[in-house]
Amino acid sequence: MNPLVPLFVLILVPIAAIGLVLFTDTGIEPSLFYASVKTFVILGALACLLSFGASKLANRS
């Protein structure tokens, strides 16, 4: 297992709680919530790709 998976889960829990508050708050514009979700998904995908690339480079050495 990749060692960053538990760290990702640890970071995901508070971000999910913040997202839930943003989603249920009536004063927050929906586009702000969707923008925050898109940003998190994009940054998460980049982190996964970087982690995968680093593990492949580490295995080559």
Rosetta silent file (secondary structure, phi, psi, omega in degrees, C-alpha in Angstrom):
SEQUENCE: MNPLVPLFVLILVPIAAIGLVLFTDTGIEPSLFYASVKTFVILGALACLLSFGASKLANRS
SCORE:     score description
SCORE:     0.000 S_00000001
   1 L     0.000  143.557  177.514    0.000    0.000    0.000 S_00000001
   2 L   -67.796  134.152 -178.404    1.151    3.510   -0.761 S_00000001
   3 L   -68.847  -12.318  179.468    2.175    5.290    2.466 S_00000001
   4 H   -84.885  -10.161 -178.660    0.267    8.406    1.413 S_00000001
   5 H   -63.294  -48.640  178.172   -3.114    6.645    1.490 S_00000001
   6 H   -62.538  -34.694  177.539   -3.616    6.956    5.292 S_00000001
   7 H   -66.286  -39.867  177.886   -2.515   10.590    5.098 S_00000001
   8 H   -63.305  -41.896  178.588   -5.015   11.217    2.289 S_00000001
   9 H   -65.104  -39.984  179.358   -7.800    9.659    4.360 S_00000001
  10 H   -63.928  -36.615  178.581   -6.787   11.759    7.368 S_00000001
  11 H   -77.671  -31.080 -176.986   -6.977   14.922    5.280 S_00000001
  12 H   -67.000  -32.293 -175.674  -10.215   13.854    3.576 S_00000001
  13 H   -63.634  -53.074  179.299  -12.244   13.670    6.797 S_00000001
  14 H   -67.869  -31.411  178.654  -12.094   17.377    7.793 S_00000001
  15 H   -67.727  -37.120  176.030  -12.433   18.483    4.163 S_00000001
  16 H   -65.020  -38.291  178.114  -15.583   16.364    3.846 S_00000001
  17 H   -65.454  -41.324  177.796  -16.945   17.977    7.025 S_00000001
  18 H   -64.932  -41.719  177.909  -16.235   21.457    5.637 S_00000001
  19 H   -61.840  -38.754  178.232  -17.882   20.468    2.355 S_00000001
  20 H   -64.326  -40.864  178.138  -20.948   19.249    4.217 S_00000001
  21 H   -65.575  -42.882  178.060  -21.221   22.559    6.055 S_00000001
  22 H   -61.979  -38.932 -177.130  -20.815   24.482    2.784 S_00000001
  23 H   -70.305  -37.804 -175.667  -23.442   22.299    1.120 S_00000001
  24 H   -87.734  -15.749 -179.362  -26.038   22.621    3.889 S_00000001
  25 L   -75.228  126.895 -177.717  -25.507   26.336    4.603 S_00000001
  26 L   -77.209  -17.691 -179.417  -28.188   28.373    2.856 S_00000001
  27 L   -82.710  -10.657 -178.019  -26.027   31.512    2.769 S_00000001
  28 L   -91.226  132.319  177.760  -23.350   29.894    0.603 S_00000001
  29 L   -69.903  135.955 -177.984  -23.728   30.179   -3.141 S_00000001
  30 H   -58.677  -31.707 -179.779  -23.846   26.713   -4.799 S_00000001
  31 H   -65.380  -30.526  176.789  -21.177   27.662   -7.334 S_00000001
  32 H   -66.518  -41.233  178.772  -18.727   28.188   -4.454 S_00000001
  33 H   -64.190  -46.228 -178.723  -19.392   24.677   -3.187 S_00000001
  34 H   -67.172  -33.956  176.270  -18.959   23.115   -6.627 S_00000001
  35 H   -66.083  -39.064  178.807  -15.777   25.121   -7.233 S_00000001
  36 H   -68.070  -36.814  177.831  -14.313   23.864   -3.952 S_00000001
  37 H   -66.885  -44.770  179.089  -15.180   20.263   -4.847 S_00000001
  38 H   -61.886  -41.615  178.617  -13.617   20.606   -8.313 S_00000001
  39 H   -62.427  -43.922  179.849  -10.473   22.145   -6.822 S_00000001
  40 H   -63.728  -41.127  179.927  -10.150   19.337   -4.285 S_00000001
  41 H   -65.342  -43.559  179.865  -10.609   16.666   -6.960 S_00000001
  42 H   -63.953  -46.487  179.202   -8.024   18.248   -9.257 S_00000001
  43 H   -66.453  -35.098  176.652   -5.462   18.663   -6.476 S_00000001
  44 H   -65.878  -40.941  178.088   -6.132   15.124   -5.254 S_00000001
  45 H   -65.048  -41.613  176.935   -5.580   13.711   -8.728 S_00000001
  46 H   -62.491  -41.206  178.905   -2.317   15.635   -9.068 S_00000001
  47 H   -64.061  -40.299  178.601   -1.167   14.368   -5.676 S_00000001
  48 H   -64.890  -42.618  178.999   -1.989   10.782   -6.663 S_00000001
  49 H   -64.623  -42.008  177.708   -0.102   11.117   -9.941 S_00000001
  50 H   -64.884  -40.840  178.760    2.924   12.605   -8.208 S_00000001
  51 H   -65.274  -42.561  178.752    2.876    9.897   -5.565 S_00000001
  52 H   -63.257  -44.688  178.289    2.564    7.171   -8.201 S_00000001
  53 H   -62.634  -40.938  179.024    5.423    8.666  -10.207 S_00000001
  54 H   -66.198  -37.901  178.980    7.636    8.970   -7.148 S_00000001
  55 H   -68.324  -36.540  177.060    6.991    5.346   -6.171 S_00000001
  56 H   -67.415  -39.240  176.972    7.847    4.172   -9.693 S_00000001
  57 H   -67.123  -36.661  179.344   11.066    6.205   -9.653 S_00000001
  58 H   -66.951  -34.657 -179.959   11.947    4.793   -6.224 S_00000001
  59 H   -71.664  -26.935  179.750   11.461    1.234   -7.501 S_00000001
  60 H   -71.425  -30.379 -175.575   13.838    1.859  -10.419 S_00000001
  61 L   -78.813    0.000    0.000   16.740    2.796   -8.150 S_00000001
